[in-house]
């Protein structure tokens, strides 16, 4: 009732100054948050009696802030930042990854498989989200496989990985499998365009999903575990397949259909942000309601904070 009264005064010219308008917007946002929290939509991961087909969920995660992300101002790129070869996460980036671990625990505690770009910033993000834990009674670490085609686009030194020997020495004991990587470090300027590489990745994820559903099998020299072989609780039925892809903002945009990127609400991936999609038999991705709502809620909260700072 209160919102109706305020709205009526708005359309009737009842606002005397900008602060009244800000109060109206803040009230509207507050009501929206209550609706989201009090009347949540049915969880997407639950099967209904008529929904018995197994699904493949793809959780796309961008790496946390790394040192090459620093030094850019007012939307202008600082080329010197991109000259840092295979940079590490900043302290802020580490905290961002740990925050994503909490979100992942709620949405998908133990996925069937984690595919990660072999660059340091994505490996570190992956291991902060899924740390190696000797106590299997907590949450066992899922199978983690490094995959060259998930590396970032752009001919910069920051996108050139280390050798397999160096990667294995630093991260293999932490649970990362580097068997699928090329013995030769991919060149900075790739012959294959990013769009083509993204298409290859979609097809390979379909192959992997099929292997998982069929009980496991070899992929690029790696034995991919089948459904039920990972230890640990899951929020969904065992028929569903959950694959986490830890990659880079620019590259992951190529994984998504064009329709996603031309929407008015489209936003680029934030550092360590996770978005969840259902992949169909053709390899196309469709973002689930819960993932969309999480992002829109975050945006509206930022707007609310900005409006609050203006009105105070």
Coordinates of C-alpha atoms in Angstrom, one line a residue:
X1 CA 0.0 0.0 0.0
X2 CA 2.8 2.3 0.9
X3 CA 4.5 1.8 -2.5
X4 CA 1.2 2.5 -4.3
X5 CA 0.8 5.8 -2.4
X6 CA 4.4 6.9 -3.2
X7 CA 4.0 5.8 -6.8
X8 CA 0.8 7.9 -7.1
X9 CA 2.5 10.9 -5.7
X10 CA 5.3 10.4 -8.2
X11 CA 3.1 10.3 -11.3
X12 CA 1.0 13.2 -9.9
X13 CA 4.1 15.4 -9.6
X14 CA 4.2 15.0 -5.8
X15 CA 8.0 14.9 -5.6
X16 CA 9.3 18.3 -4.5
X17 CA 13.1 17.5 -4.9
X18 CA 15.6 14.9 -5.9
X19 CA 15.8 13.4 -2.4
X20 CA 12.1 12.4 -2.6
X21 CA 12.9 10.6 -5.9
X22 CA 15.8 8.8 -4.3
X23 CA 13.7 7.7 -1.4
X24 CA 11.1 6.3 -3.9
X25 CA 13.8 4.3 -5.7
X26 CA 15.3 3.0 -2.5
X27 CA 11.9 1.9 -1.3
X28 CA 11.2 0.1 -4.6
X29 CA 14.6 -1.7 -4.3
X30 CA 13.8 -2.7 -0.7
X31 CA 10.5 -4.2 -1.8
X32 CA 12.2 -6.1 -4.6
X33 CA 14.8 -7.6 -2.2
X34 CA 12.0 -8.8 0.1
X35 CA 10.2 -10.4 -2.8
X36 CA 13.4 -12.2 -3.9
X37 CA 14.2 -13.4 -0.4
X38 CA 10.7 -14.3 0.7
X39 CA 9.3 -15.7 -2.5
X40 CA 12.3 -17.6 -4.1
X41 CA 11.7 -19.5 -7.2
X42 CA 11.9 -23.3 -7.1
X43 CA 15.5 -24.4 -7.1
X44 CA 16.6 -25.2 -10.6
X45 CA 18.6 -28.3 -9.6
X46 CA 15.6 -30.4 -8.4
X47 CA 14.0 -32.8 -10.7
X48 CA 10.2 -33.0 -11.0
X49 CA 8.1 -36.1 -11.8
X50 CA 7.9 -35.0 -15.5
X51 CA 11.6 -33.9 -15.7
X52 CA 13.5 -37.2 -15.7
X53 CA 16.1 -36.4 -18.3
X54 CA 19.7 -36.0 -16.9
X55 CA 21.1 -32.6 -17.5
X56 CA 24.6 -31.2 -17.9
X57 CA 25.3 -28.1 -15.8
X58 CA 28.3 -26.0 -16.7
X59 CA 29.6 -23.6 -14.0
X60 CA 31.7 -20.9 -15.7
X61 CA 34.2 -19.2 -13.3
X62 CA 36.5 -16.3 -14.1
X63 CA 39.8 -16.1 -12.3
X64 CA 40.3 -13.7 -9.5
X65 CA 42.1 -10.4 -9.8
X66 CA 45.7 -10.9 -11.0
X67 CA 48.6 -8.5 -11.2
X68 CA 48.1 -7.9 -15.0
X69 CA 44.6 -6.5 -14.1
X70 CA 46.2 -3.6 -12.3
X71 CA 47.4 -0.3 -13.8
X72 CA 44.4 0.3 -16.1
X73 CA 42.6 3.6 -15.6
X74 CA 39.4 5.1 -17.1
X75 CA 38.8 2.2 -19.4
X76 CA 42.2 2.6 -21.0
X77 CA 44.5 -0.4 -21.3
X78 CA 48.0 -0.2 -20.0
X79 CA 50.1 -2.4 -22.3
X80 CA 52.9 -2.7 -19.7
X81 CA 50.5 -4.6 -17.3
X82 CA 50.0 -7.2 -20.0
X83 CA 53.8 -7.7 -20.3
X84 CA 53.8 -9.6 -17.0
X85 CA 54.3 -13.2 -18.0
X86 CA 51.7 -15.6 -16.5
X87 CA 50.9 -13.4 -13.4
X88 CA 49.8 -14.6 -10.0
X89 CA 46.6 -13.6 -8.1
X90 CA 46.8 -10.4 -6.0
X91 CA 45.8 -10.6 -2.4
X92 CA 42.4 -9.3 -3.4
X93 CA 42.1 -11.9 -6.1
X94 CA 42.8 -14.7 -3.5
X95 CA 40.0 -13.3 -1.3
X96 CA 37.7 -13.2 -4.3
X97 CA 38.4 -16.8 -5.1
X98 CA 37.7 -17.8 -1.5
X99 CA 34.4 -16.0 -1.6
X100 CA 33.5 -18.0 -4.7
X101 CA 34.3 -21.2 -2.9
X102 CA 31.4 -20.4 -0.5
X103 CA 29.0 -19.9 -3.4
X104 CA 30.2 -23.1 -5.1
X105 CA 29.6 -25.0 -1.9
X106 CA 25.9 -24.0 -2.0
X107 CA 25.4 -24.5 -5.7
X108 CA 27.6 -27.6 -6.4
X109 CA 29.7 -28.9 -3.4
X110 CA 31.6 -31.6 -5.4
X111 CA 31.3 -31.4 -9.2
X112 CA 32.1 -34.3 -11.4
X113 CA 35.0 -32.5 -13.0
X114 CA 36.9 -29.2 -13.0
X115 CA 38.5 -28.0 -16.2
X116 CA 40.9 -25.2 -15.7
X117 CA 43.0 -23.0 -17.9
X118 CA 46.7 -23.8 -17.3
X119 CA 47.6 -20.1 -16.6
X120 CA 48.7 -19.4 -13.0
X121 CA 45.8 -17.1 -12.2
X122 CA 43.2 -19.7 -13.1
X123 CA 45.1 -22.5 -11.4
X124 CA 45.3 -20.5 -8.2
X125 CA 41.6 -19.6 -8.4
X126 CA 40.7 -23.3 -8.9
X127 CA 42.8 -24.4 -5.9
X128 CA 41.3 -21.7 -3.7
X129 CA 37.8 -22.8 -4.6
X130 CA 38.7 -26.5 -4.4
X131 CA 41.6 -26.8 -2.0
X132 CA 43.4 -30.1 -1.6
X133 CA 42.2 -31.5 1.8
X134 CA 43.5 -34.6 3.4
X135 CA 40.3 -35.0 5.4
X136 CA 37.9 -36.6 3.0
X137 CA 35.1 -36.4 5.5
X138 CA 34.7 -32.7 4.8
X139 CA 34.5 -32.2 1.0
X140 CA 36.8 -34.2 -1.2
X141 CA 38.6 -32.4 -3.9
X142 CA 37.0 -33.1 -7.3
X143 CA 39.0 -34.3 -10.3
X144 CA 40.9 -31.2 -11.7
X145 CA 42.3 -31.2 -15.3
X146 CA 44.2 -28.4 -17.0
X147 CA 43.1 -27.8 -20.5
X148 CA 45.1 -25.6 -23.0
X149 CA 42.2 -24.4 -25.0
X150 CA 40.7 -22.6 -22.0
X151 CA 43.6 -20.0 -22.0
X152 CA 42.8 -16.4 -22.5
X153 CA 42.5 -14.7 -25.9
X154 CA 44.9 -11.9 -26.9
X155 CA 48.6 -12.0 -28.0
X156 CA 50.1 -10.9 -24.7
X157 CA 52.8 -12.3 -22.5
X158 CA 50.3 -12.5 -19.6
X159 CA 48.5 -15.2 -21.6
X160 CA 51.5 -17.5 -22.1
X161 CA 51.7 -20.4 -19.8
X162 CA 54.7 -22.2 -18.2
X163 CA 56.1 -25.5 -19.3
X164 CA 54.5 -28.7 -18.1
X165 CA 57.5 -29.5 -16.0
X166 CA 57.2 -26.2 -14.1
X167 CA 53.5 -26.5 -13.7
X168 CA 53.7 -30.1 -12.5
X169 CA 56.4 -29.2 -9.9
X170 CA 54.3 -26.4 -8.5
X171 CA 50.7 -27.7 -8.7
X172 CA 50.6 -31.5 -9.4
X173 CA 50.9 -32.4 -5.7
X174 CA 47.9 -30.1 -5.1
X175 CA 45.6 -32.2 -7.2
X176 CA 45.9 -30.8 -10.8
X177 CA 46.4 -33.2 -13.7
X178 CA 48.4 -31.8 -16.6
X179 CA 48.4 -34.9 -18.8
X180 CA 46.0 -33.3 -21.4
X181 CA 48.4 -30.3 -22.0
X182 CA 50.5 -30.0 -25.2
X183 CA 54.1 -30.8 -24.5
X184 CA 54.9 -27.6 -26.4
X185 CA 53.8 -24.3 -24.9
X186 CA 51.1 -22.7 -27.2
X187 CA 52.5 -19.7 -29.0
X188 CA 51.5 -16.2 -28.0
X189 CA 49.9 -15.7 -31.4
X190 CA 47.7 -18.7 -32.1
X191 CA 46.8 -19.8 -35.6
X192 CA 43.4 -20.8 -34.4
X193 CA 41.1 -17.9 -33.7
X194 CA 39.4 -17.6 -30.3
X195 CA 35.9 -18.2 -31.8
X196 CA 37.1 -21.4 -33.3
X197 CA 38.8 -22.5 -30.1
X198 CA 35.6 -21.8 -28.1
X199 CA 33.7 -24.1 -30.5
X200 CA 36.3 -26.8 -29.9
X201 CA 35.8 -26.4 -26.2
X202 CA 32.0 -26.7 -26.4
X203 CA 32.4 -29.9 -28.4
X204 CA 35.0 -31.4 -26.0
X205 CA 32.8 -30.6 -23.0
X206 CA 30.0 -32.5 -24.7
X207 CA 32.4 -35.5 -25.2
X208 CA 33.4 -35.3 -21.5
X209 CA 29.8 -35.1 -20.3
X210 CA 29.0 -38.2 -22.3
X211 CA 32.0 -40.0 -20.8
X212 CA 30.9 -39.1 -17.3
X213 CA 27.3 -40.3 -17.8
X214 CA 28.5 -43.6 -19.3
X215 CA 30.7 -44.4 -16.3
X216 CA 34.0 -42.8 -17.3
X217 CA 36.6 -43.1 -20.0
X218 CA 39.8 -41.7 -21.5
X219 CA 40.0 -38.1 -22.8
X220 CA 43.3 -36.7 -24.1
X221 CA 45.2 -39.3 -22.0
X222 CA 43.2 -38.5 -18.8
X223 CA 40.8 -41.0 -17.3
X224 CA 37.6 -39.0 -16.6
X225 CA 35.7 -40.4 -13.7
X226 CA 32.1 -41.4 -14.2
X227 CA 29.0 -40.5 -12.3
X228 CA 29.1 -41.7 -8.7
X229 CA 32.9 -42.2 -8.7
X230 CA 33.6 -39.0 -6.9
X231 CA 33.2 -39.1 -3.1
X232 CA 31.1 -36.4 -1.4
X233 CA 27.6 -35.0 -1.2
X234 CA 25.8 -33.5 -4.1
X235 CA 22.7 -31.3 -4.3
X236 CA 21.4 -33.0 -7.3
X237 CA 20.5 -36.5 -8.5
X238 CA 23.4 -38.6 -9.6
X239 CA 22.2 -38.5 -13.2
X240 CA 23.0 -34.8 -13.5
X241 CA 26.5 -33.9 -14.6
X242 CA 28.3 -30.9 -13.1
X243 CA 31.4 -29.5 -14.8
X244 CA 33.2 -26.5 -13.6
X245 CA 35.2 -24.4 -16.1
X246 CA 37.7 -22.0 -14.7
X247 CA 38.8 -19.6 -17.4
X248 CA 39.1 -16.0 -18.5
X249 CA 36.5 -13.2 -19.0
X250 CA 37.2 -12.5 -22.7
X251 CA 37.4 -16.1 -23.7
X252 CA 34.3 -17.2 -21.9
X253 CA 32.3 -14.6 -23.8
X254 CA 32.9 -16.7 -26.9
X255 CA 31.4 -19.8 -25.2
X256 CA 28.1 -18.0 -24.8
X257 CA 25.5 -17.5 -27.5
X258 CA 25.3 -14.1 -29.1
X259 CA 21.8 -13.6 -27.7
X260 CA 23.2 -13.5 -24.2
X261 CA 25.6 -10.7 -25.0
X262 CA 23.2 -8.3 -26.7
X263 CA 20.7 -8.3 -23.9
X264 CA 20.4 -4.9 -22.1
X265 CA 21.3 -6.5 -18.7
X266 CA 24.5 -8.2 -20.1
X267 CA 27.5 -7.7 -17.9
X268 CA 31.1 -8.9 -18.4
X269 CA 32.4 -11.5 -15.9
X270 CA 33.7 -9.9 -12.7
X271 CA 36.8 -11.3 -11.1
X272 CA 36.1 -14.8 -9.6
X273 CA 32.4 -14.6 -10.7
X274 CA 30.5 -17.8 -11.2
X275 CA 27.6 -18.3 -13.6
X276 CA 25.7 -21.5 -14.1
X277 CA 24.3 -22.8 -17.4
X278 CA 22.6 -25.9 -18.7
X279 CA 24.2 -27.3 -21.8
X280 CA 22.0 -28.9 -24.4
X281 CA 22.9 -31.7 -26.8
X282 CA 24.1 -29.2 -29.3
X283 CA 26.6 -27.6 -26.9
X284 CA 24.5 -24.4 -26.4
X285 CA 24.4 -22.8 -23.0
X286 CA 21.3 -21.4 -21.2
X287 CA 21.8 -19.6 -17.9
X288 CA 19.7 -20.9 -15.1
X289 CA 17.3 -18.7 -13.1
X290 CA 19.3 -18.9 -9.9
X291 CA 22.4 -17.7 -11.6
X292 CA 20.7 -14.7 -13.3
X293 CA 19.0 -13.8 -10.0
X294 CA 22.3 -13.8 -8.1
X295 CA 23.8 -11.4 -10.6
X296 CA 20.9 -9.0 -10.9
X297 CA 20.6 -8.9 -7.1
X298 CA 24.3 -8.0 -6.8
X299 CA 23.8 -5.2 -9.4
X300 CA 20.7 -3.8 -7.6
X301 CA 22.5 -3.9 -4.3
X302 CA 25.3 -1.7 -5.7
X303 CA 22.7 0.7 -7.1
X304 CA 21.0 0.9 -3.7
X305 CA 24.3 1.6 -2.0
X306 CA 25.1 4.4 -4.5
X307 CA 21.6 6.0 -4.0
X308 CA 22.1 5.7 -0.2
X309 CA 25.4 7.6 -0.4
X310 CA 23.9 10.3 -2.5
X311 CA 20.9 10.8 -0.1
X312 CA 22.9 10.8 3.1

